[in-house]
Structures are given as structure tokens and as C-alpha cells.
mmCIF file of C-alpha atoms and ligand atoms in Angstrom:
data_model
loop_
_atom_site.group_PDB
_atom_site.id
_atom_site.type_symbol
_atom_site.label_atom_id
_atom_site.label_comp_id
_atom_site.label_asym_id
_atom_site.label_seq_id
_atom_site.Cartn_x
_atom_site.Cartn_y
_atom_site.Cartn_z
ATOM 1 C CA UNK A 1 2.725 6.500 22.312
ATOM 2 C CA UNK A 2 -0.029 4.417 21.799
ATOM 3 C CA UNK A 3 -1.013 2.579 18.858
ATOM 4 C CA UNK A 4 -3.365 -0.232 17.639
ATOM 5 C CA UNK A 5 -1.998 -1.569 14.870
ATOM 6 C CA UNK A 6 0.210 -4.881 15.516
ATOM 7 C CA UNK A 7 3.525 -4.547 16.560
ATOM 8 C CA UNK A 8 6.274 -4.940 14.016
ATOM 9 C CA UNK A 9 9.354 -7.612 15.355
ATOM 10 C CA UNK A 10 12.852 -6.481 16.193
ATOM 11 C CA UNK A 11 13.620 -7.821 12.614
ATOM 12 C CA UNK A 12 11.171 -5.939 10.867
ATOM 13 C CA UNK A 13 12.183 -2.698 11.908
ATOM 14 C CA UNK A 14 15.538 -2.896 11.833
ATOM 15 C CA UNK A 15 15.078 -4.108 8.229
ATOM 16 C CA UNK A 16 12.601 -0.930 7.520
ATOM 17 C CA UNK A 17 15.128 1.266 9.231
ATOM 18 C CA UNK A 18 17.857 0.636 6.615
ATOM 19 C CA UNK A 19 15.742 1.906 4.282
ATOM 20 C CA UNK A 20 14.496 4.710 6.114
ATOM 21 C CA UNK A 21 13.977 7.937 4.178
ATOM 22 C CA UNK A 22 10.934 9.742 6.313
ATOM 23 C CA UNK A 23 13.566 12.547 6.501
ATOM 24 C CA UNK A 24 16.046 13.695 4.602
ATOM 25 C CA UNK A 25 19.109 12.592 7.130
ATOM 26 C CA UNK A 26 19.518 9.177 5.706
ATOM 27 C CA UNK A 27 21.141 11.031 2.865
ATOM 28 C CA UNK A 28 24.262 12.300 3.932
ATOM 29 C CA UNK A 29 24.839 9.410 7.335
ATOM 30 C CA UNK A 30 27.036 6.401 6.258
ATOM 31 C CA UNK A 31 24.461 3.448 7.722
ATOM 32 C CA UNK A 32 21.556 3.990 9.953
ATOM 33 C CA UNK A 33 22.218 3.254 13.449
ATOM 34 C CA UNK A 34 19.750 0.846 15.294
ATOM 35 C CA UNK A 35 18.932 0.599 18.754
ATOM 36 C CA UNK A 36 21.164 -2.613 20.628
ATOM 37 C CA UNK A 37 21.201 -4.466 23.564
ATOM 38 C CA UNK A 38 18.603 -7.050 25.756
ATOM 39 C CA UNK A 39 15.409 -7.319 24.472
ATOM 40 C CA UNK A 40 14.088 -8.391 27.597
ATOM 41 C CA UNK A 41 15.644 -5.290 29.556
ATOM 42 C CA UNK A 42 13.180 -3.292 31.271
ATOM 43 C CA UNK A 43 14.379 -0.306 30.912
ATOM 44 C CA UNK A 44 15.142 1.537 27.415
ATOM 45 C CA UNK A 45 17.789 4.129 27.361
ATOM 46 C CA UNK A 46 17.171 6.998 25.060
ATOM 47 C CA UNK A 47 20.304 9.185 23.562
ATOM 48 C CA UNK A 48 20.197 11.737 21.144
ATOM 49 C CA UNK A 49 21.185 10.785 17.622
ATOM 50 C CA UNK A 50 24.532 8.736 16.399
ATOM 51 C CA UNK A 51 28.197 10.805 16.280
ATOM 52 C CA UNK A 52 30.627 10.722 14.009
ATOM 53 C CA UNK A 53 32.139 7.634 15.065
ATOM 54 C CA UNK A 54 29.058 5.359 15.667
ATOM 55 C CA UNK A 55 27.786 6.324 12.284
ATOM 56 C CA UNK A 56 30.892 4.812 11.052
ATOM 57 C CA UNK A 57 30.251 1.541 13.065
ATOM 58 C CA UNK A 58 26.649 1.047 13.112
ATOM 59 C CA UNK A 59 26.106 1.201 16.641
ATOM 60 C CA UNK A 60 25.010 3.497 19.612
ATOM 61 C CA UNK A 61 27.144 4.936 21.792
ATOM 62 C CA UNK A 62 30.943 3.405 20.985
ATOM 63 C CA UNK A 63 32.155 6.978 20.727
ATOM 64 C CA UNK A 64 33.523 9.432 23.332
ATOM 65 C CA UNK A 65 30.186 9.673 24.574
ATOM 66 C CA UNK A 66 29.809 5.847 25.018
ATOM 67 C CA UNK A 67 33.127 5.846 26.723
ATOM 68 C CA UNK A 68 31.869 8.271 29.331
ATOM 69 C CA UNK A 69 27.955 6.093 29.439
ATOM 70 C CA UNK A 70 30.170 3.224 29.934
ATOM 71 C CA UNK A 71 32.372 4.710 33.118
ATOM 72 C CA UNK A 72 29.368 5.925 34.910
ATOM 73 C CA UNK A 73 27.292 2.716 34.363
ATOM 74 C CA UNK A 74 29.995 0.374 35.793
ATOM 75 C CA UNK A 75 30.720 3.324 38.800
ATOM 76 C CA UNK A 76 27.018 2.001 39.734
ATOM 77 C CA UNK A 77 27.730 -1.771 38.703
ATOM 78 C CA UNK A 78 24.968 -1.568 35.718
ATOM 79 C CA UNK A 79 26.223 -3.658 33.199
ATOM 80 C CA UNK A 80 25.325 -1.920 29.764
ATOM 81 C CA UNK A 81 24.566 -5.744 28.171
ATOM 82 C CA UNK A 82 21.713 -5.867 30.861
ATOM 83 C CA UNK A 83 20.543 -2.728 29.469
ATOM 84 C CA UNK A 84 18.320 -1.516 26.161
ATOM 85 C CA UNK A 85 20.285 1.814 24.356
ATOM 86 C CA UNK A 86 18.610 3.342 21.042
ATOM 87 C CA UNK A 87 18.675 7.099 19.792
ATOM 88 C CA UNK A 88 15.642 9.181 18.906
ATOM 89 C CA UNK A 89 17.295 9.832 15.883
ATOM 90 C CA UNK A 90 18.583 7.254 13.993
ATOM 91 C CA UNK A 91 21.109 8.891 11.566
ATOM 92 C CA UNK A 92 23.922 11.042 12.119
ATOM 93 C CA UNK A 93 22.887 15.082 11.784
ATOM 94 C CA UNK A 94 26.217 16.779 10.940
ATOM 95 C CA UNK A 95 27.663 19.247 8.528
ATOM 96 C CA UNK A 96 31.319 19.650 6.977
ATOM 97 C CA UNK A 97 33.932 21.686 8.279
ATOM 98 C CA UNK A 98 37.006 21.248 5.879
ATOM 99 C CA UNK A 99 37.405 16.923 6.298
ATOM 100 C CA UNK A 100 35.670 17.540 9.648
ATOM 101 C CA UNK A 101 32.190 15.792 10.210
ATOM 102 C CA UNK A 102 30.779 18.421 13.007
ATOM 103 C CA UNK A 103 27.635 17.593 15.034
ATOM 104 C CA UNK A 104 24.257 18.999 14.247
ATOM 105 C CA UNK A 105 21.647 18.966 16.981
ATOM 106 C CA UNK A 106 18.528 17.853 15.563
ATOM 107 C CA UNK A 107 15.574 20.054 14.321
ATOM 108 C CA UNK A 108 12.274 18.635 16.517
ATOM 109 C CA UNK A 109 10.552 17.826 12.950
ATOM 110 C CA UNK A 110 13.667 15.275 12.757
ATOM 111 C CA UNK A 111 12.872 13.793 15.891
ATOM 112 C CA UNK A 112 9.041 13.652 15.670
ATOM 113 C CA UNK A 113 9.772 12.056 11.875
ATOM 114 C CA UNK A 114 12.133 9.376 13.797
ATOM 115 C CA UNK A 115 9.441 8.846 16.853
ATOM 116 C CA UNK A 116 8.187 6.206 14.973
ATOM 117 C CA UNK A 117 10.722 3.644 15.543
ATOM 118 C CA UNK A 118 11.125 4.905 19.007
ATOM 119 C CA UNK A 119 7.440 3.867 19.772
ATOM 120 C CA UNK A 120 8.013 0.173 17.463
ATOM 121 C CA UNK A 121 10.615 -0.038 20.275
ATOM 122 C CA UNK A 122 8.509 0.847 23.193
ATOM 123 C CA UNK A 123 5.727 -1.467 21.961
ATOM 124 C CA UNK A 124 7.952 -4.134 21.674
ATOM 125 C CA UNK A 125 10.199 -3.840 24.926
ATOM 126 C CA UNK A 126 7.257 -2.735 27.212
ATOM 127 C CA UNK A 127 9.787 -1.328 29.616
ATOM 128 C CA UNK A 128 9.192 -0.248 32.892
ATOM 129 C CA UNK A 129 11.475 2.580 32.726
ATOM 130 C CA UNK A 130 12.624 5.443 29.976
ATOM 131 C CA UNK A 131 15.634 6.670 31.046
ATOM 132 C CA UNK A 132 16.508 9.909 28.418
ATOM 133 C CA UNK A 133 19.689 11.044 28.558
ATOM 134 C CA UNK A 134 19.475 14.710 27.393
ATOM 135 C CA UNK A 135 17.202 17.156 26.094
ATOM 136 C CA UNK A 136 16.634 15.686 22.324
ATOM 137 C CA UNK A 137 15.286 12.399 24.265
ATOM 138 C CA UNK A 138 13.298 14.227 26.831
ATOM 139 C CA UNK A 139 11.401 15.933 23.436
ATOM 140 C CA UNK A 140 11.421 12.504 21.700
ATOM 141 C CA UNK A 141 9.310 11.424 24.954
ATOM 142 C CA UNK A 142 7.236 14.219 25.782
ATOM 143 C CA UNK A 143 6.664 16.521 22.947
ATOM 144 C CA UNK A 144 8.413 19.197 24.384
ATOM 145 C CA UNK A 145 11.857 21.073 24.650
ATOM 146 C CA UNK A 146 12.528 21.387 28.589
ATOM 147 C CA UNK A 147 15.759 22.000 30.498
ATOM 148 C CA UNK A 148 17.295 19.211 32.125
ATOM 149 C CA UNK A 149 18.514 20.906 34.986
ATOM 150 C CA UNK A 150 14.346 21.120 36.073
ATOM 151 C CA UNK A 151 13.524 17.800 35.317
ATOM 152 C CA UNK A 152 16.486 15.532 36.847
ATOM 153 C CA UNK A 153 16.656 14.097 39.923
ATOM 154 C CA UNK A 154 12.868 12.636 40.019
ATOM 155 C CA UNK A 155 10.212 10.045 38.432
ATOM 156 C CA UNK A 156 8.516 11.319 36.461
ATOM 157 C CA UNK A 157 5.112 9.709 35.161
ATOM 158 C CA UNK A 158 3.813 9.843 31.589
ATOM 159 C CA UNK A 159 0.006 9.189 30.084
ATOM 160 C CA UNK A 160 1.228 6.579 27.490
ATOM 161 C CA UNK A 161 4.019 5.138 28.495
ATOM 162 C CA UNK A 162 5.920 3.603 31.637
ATOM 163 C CA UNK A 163 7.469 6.866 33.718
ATOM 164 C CA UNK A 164 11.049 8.010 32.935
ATOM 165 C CA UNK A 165 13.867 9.412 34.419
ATOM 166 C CA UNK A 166 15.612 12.501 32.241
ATOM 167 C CA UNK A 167 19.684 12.681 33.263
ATOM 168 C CA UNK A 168 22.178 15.005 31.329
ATOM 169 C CA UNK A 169 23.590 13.449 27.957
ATOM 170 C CA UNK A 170 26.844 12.328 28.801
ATOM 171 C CA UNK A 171 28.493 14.232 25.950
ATOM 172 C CA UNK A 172 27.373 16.924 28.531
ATOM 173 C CA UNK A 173 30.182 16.163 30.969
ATOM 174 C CA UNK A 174 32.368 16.130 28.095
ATOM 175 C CA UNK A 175 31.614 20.063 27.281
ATOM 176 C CA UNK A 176 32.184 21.114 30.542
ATOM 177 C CA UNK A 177 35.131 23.610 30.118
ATOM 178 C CA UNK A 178 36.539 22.382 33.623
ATOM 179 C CA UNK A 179 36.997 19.562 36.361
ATOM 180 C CA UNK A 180 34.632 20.946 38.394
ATOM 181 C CA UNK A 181 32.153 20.773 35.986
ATOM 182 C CA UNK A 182 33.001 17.762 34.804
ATOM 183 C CA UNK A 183 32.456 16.039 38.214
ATOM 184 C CA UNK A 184 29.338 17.544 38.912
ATOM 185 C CA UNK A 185 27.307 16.551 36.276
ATOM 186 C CA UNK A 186 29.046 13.212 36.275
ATOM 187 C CA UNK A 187 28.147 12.707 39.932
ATOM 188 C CA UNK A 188 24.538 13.809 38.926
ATOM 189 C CA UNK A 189 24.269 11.359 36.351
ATOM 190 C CA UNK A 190 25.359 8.884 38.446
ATOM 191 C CA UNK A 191 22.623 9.951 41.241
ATOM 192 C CA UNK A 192 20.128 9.491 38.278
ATOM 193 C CA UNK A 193 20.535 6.468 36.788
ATOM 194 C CA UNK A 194 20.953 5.263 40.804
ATOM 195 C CA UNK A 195 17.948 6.397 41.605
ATOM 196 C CA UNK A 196 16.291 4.649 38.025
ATOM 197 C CA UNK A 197 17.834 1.258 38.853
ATOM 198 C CA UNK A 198 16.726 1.496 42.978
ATOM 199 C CA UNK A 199 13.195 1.994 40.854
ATOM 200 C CA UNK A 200 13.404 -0.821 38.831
ATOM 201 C CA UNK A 201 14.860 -3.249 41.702
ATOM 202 C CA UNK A 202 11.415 -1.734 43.715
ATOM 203 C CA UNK A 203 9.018 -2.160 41.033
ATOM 204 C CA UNK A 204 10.548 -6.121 40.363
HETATM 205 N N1 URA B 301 25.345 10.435 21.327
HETATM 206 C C1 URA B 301 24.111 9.874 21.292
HETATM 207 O O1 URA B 301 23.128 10.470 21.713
HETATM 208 N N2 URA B 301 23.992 8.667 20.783
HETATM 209 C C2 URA B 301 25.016 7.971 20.337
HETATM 210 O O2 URA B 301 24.800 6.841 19.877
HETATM 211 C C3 URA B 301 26.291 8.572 20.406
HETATM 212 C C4 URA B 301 26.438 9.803 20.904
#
């Protein structure tokens, strides 16, 4: 993630990301959806790519996802305004089924295309912590596809950047077809992002 040109400012890429086209997904998404929250947090959370409703809204996570990132970050008492929240992709990945806008995971040449702005983000931020929530982030970050279930649960430490903490995507505890399910990976996302705020109350 390193780089030695200068840094661009928070205005200056989200101005270039509206008129992002280094893939082809700005074609079909509504608006481009930027990364939000305190620019002096030090940690960055990394999601996936926008859904269907925060394409509509311009912003990350204010779906059913969000509503489920939201519950589990005020379990812990982490307000999400002290927080930094971005995608690796940018634009919503999706394709129609009759009015239906249905979610496309997407392909790792989308997410290495869209790494740029991640790392304009890192630059800027210097956070102390990655936390990336799901699989898409964890590739975003390292390079490679890995299984969350083998990487959660620890710190893990990265050549260019500050160490990160991989936890499940919380649309992950929304697919899980029952309550028992559903309450284990929310209690394991809970133990993660725990254990990534007892690191950054440590490392302050
Ligand atoms: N899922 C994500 O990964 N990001 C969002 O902004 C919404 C849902």
C-alpha cells in the first residue's frame, strides 16, 4: 500500500470518485458511494461494496446490513460517528431480476481496479487499525481470497500497512438460515471488533 506520490485530500478524491470509470461498474450504480465518518478515527472499517439501498442514498452501510453494523457496534458501546467506514468497492455490483436489483459479489479485478481509493484513504487516515468485515475486504487488503472463519479472532500484521482485524460481513448474520446461526456469528463479531477496540485503547 505504499506510495510516493503526494497524497490527494479528502476533497480531491471524493471529487475524482464521482467521476470514476477505472471499471465498468460506475455504469449501471445510481451515484458512487464514498467512504464517511471521522477523519481523525484511527481505525478504518472496510465493507464490501454498496447494496441496493445505499446506492440509492450515497452512503455506506444505511441498509439492512448497516442496521445489523449498527446493533453490534452499540452492544460494545462503539459509537459508529467515532469510527471511519468505506467499501473496497465503491459502486453497487448487481444484476436485474424482473424490477429486482440483486447483489453481485465482486470479481477481484473490480476490487484491485477500486484499491486505489482504498490506499488515498489509508494514506490519508494513517490508521492504526483495518478492521475488514468480510472476505471482499480481507482481498482488498491482502491480495488474496481467504476464509474468514481462519483468519478471525486475531491481529494480524501486514508489510505496508497498520495490522487488521478480519470479522464476518454483517450481511453474514443476515444469511444465516436460523437463530442459532444468527447468534453465533453475531456474538463472534462482537468478540472481534472487542478485541480491535481493547487494541486500539492499548496502542493509545
Ligand atoms: N454492504 C457493504 O459491504 N457495504 C455497504 O455499504 C452496504 C452493505
Amino acid at each position: 500500500m505504499s506510495d510516493s506520490s503526494p497524497a490527494p485530500s479528502w476533497e480531491q478524491i471524493t471529487d475524482s470518485l464521482h467521476h470514476c470509470t477505472r471499471c465498468s461498474l460506475y455504469k449501471n450504480a445510481t451515484q458512487v458511494v464514498c467512504g464517511e465518518g471521522s477523519h481523525h478515527s484511527p481505525v478504518i472499517f472496510v465493507g464490501e461494496q454498496p447494496g441496493d439501498q445505499e446506492d440509492l442514498a450515497g452512503r455506506p452501510f444505511v441498509g439492512p446490513a448497516g442496521k445489523v453494523f449498527d446493533e453490534v457496534m452499540a452492544s460494545i458501546g462503539w459509537p459508529r460517528e467515532e469510527i471511519y467506514l468505506t467499501n473496497a468497492v465503491k459502486h453497487f455490483k448487481f444484476y436485474l431480476q424482473g424490477q429486482r436489483r440483486i447483489h453481485q459479489t465482486p470479481a477481484p479485478e473490480e476490487v484491485e481496479c477500486c484499491r486505489i481509493w482504498l490506499r488515498h484513504e489509508w494514506r490519508l487516515l494513517k490508521p492504526r487499525l483495518t478492521v475488514a468485515l468480510g472476505a471482499t475486504a480481507v482481498l482488498a487488503l491482502t491480495g488474496k481470497k481467504q476464509t474468514l472463519g481462519a483468519l478471525r479472532g486475531r491481529i494480524h500484521k501486514l508489510k505496508e500497512t497498520a495490522p487488521f482485524v478480519a470479522t464476518y460481513h454483517p450481511s453474514y448474520i443476515l444469511r444465516q438460515p436460523n437463530e442459532e446461526g444468527r447468534q453465533k456469528a453475531y456474538q463472534a463479531m462482537q468478540q472481534d471488533l472487542t478485541m480491535a477496540r481493547e487494541f486500539l485503547k492499548a496502542a493509545s
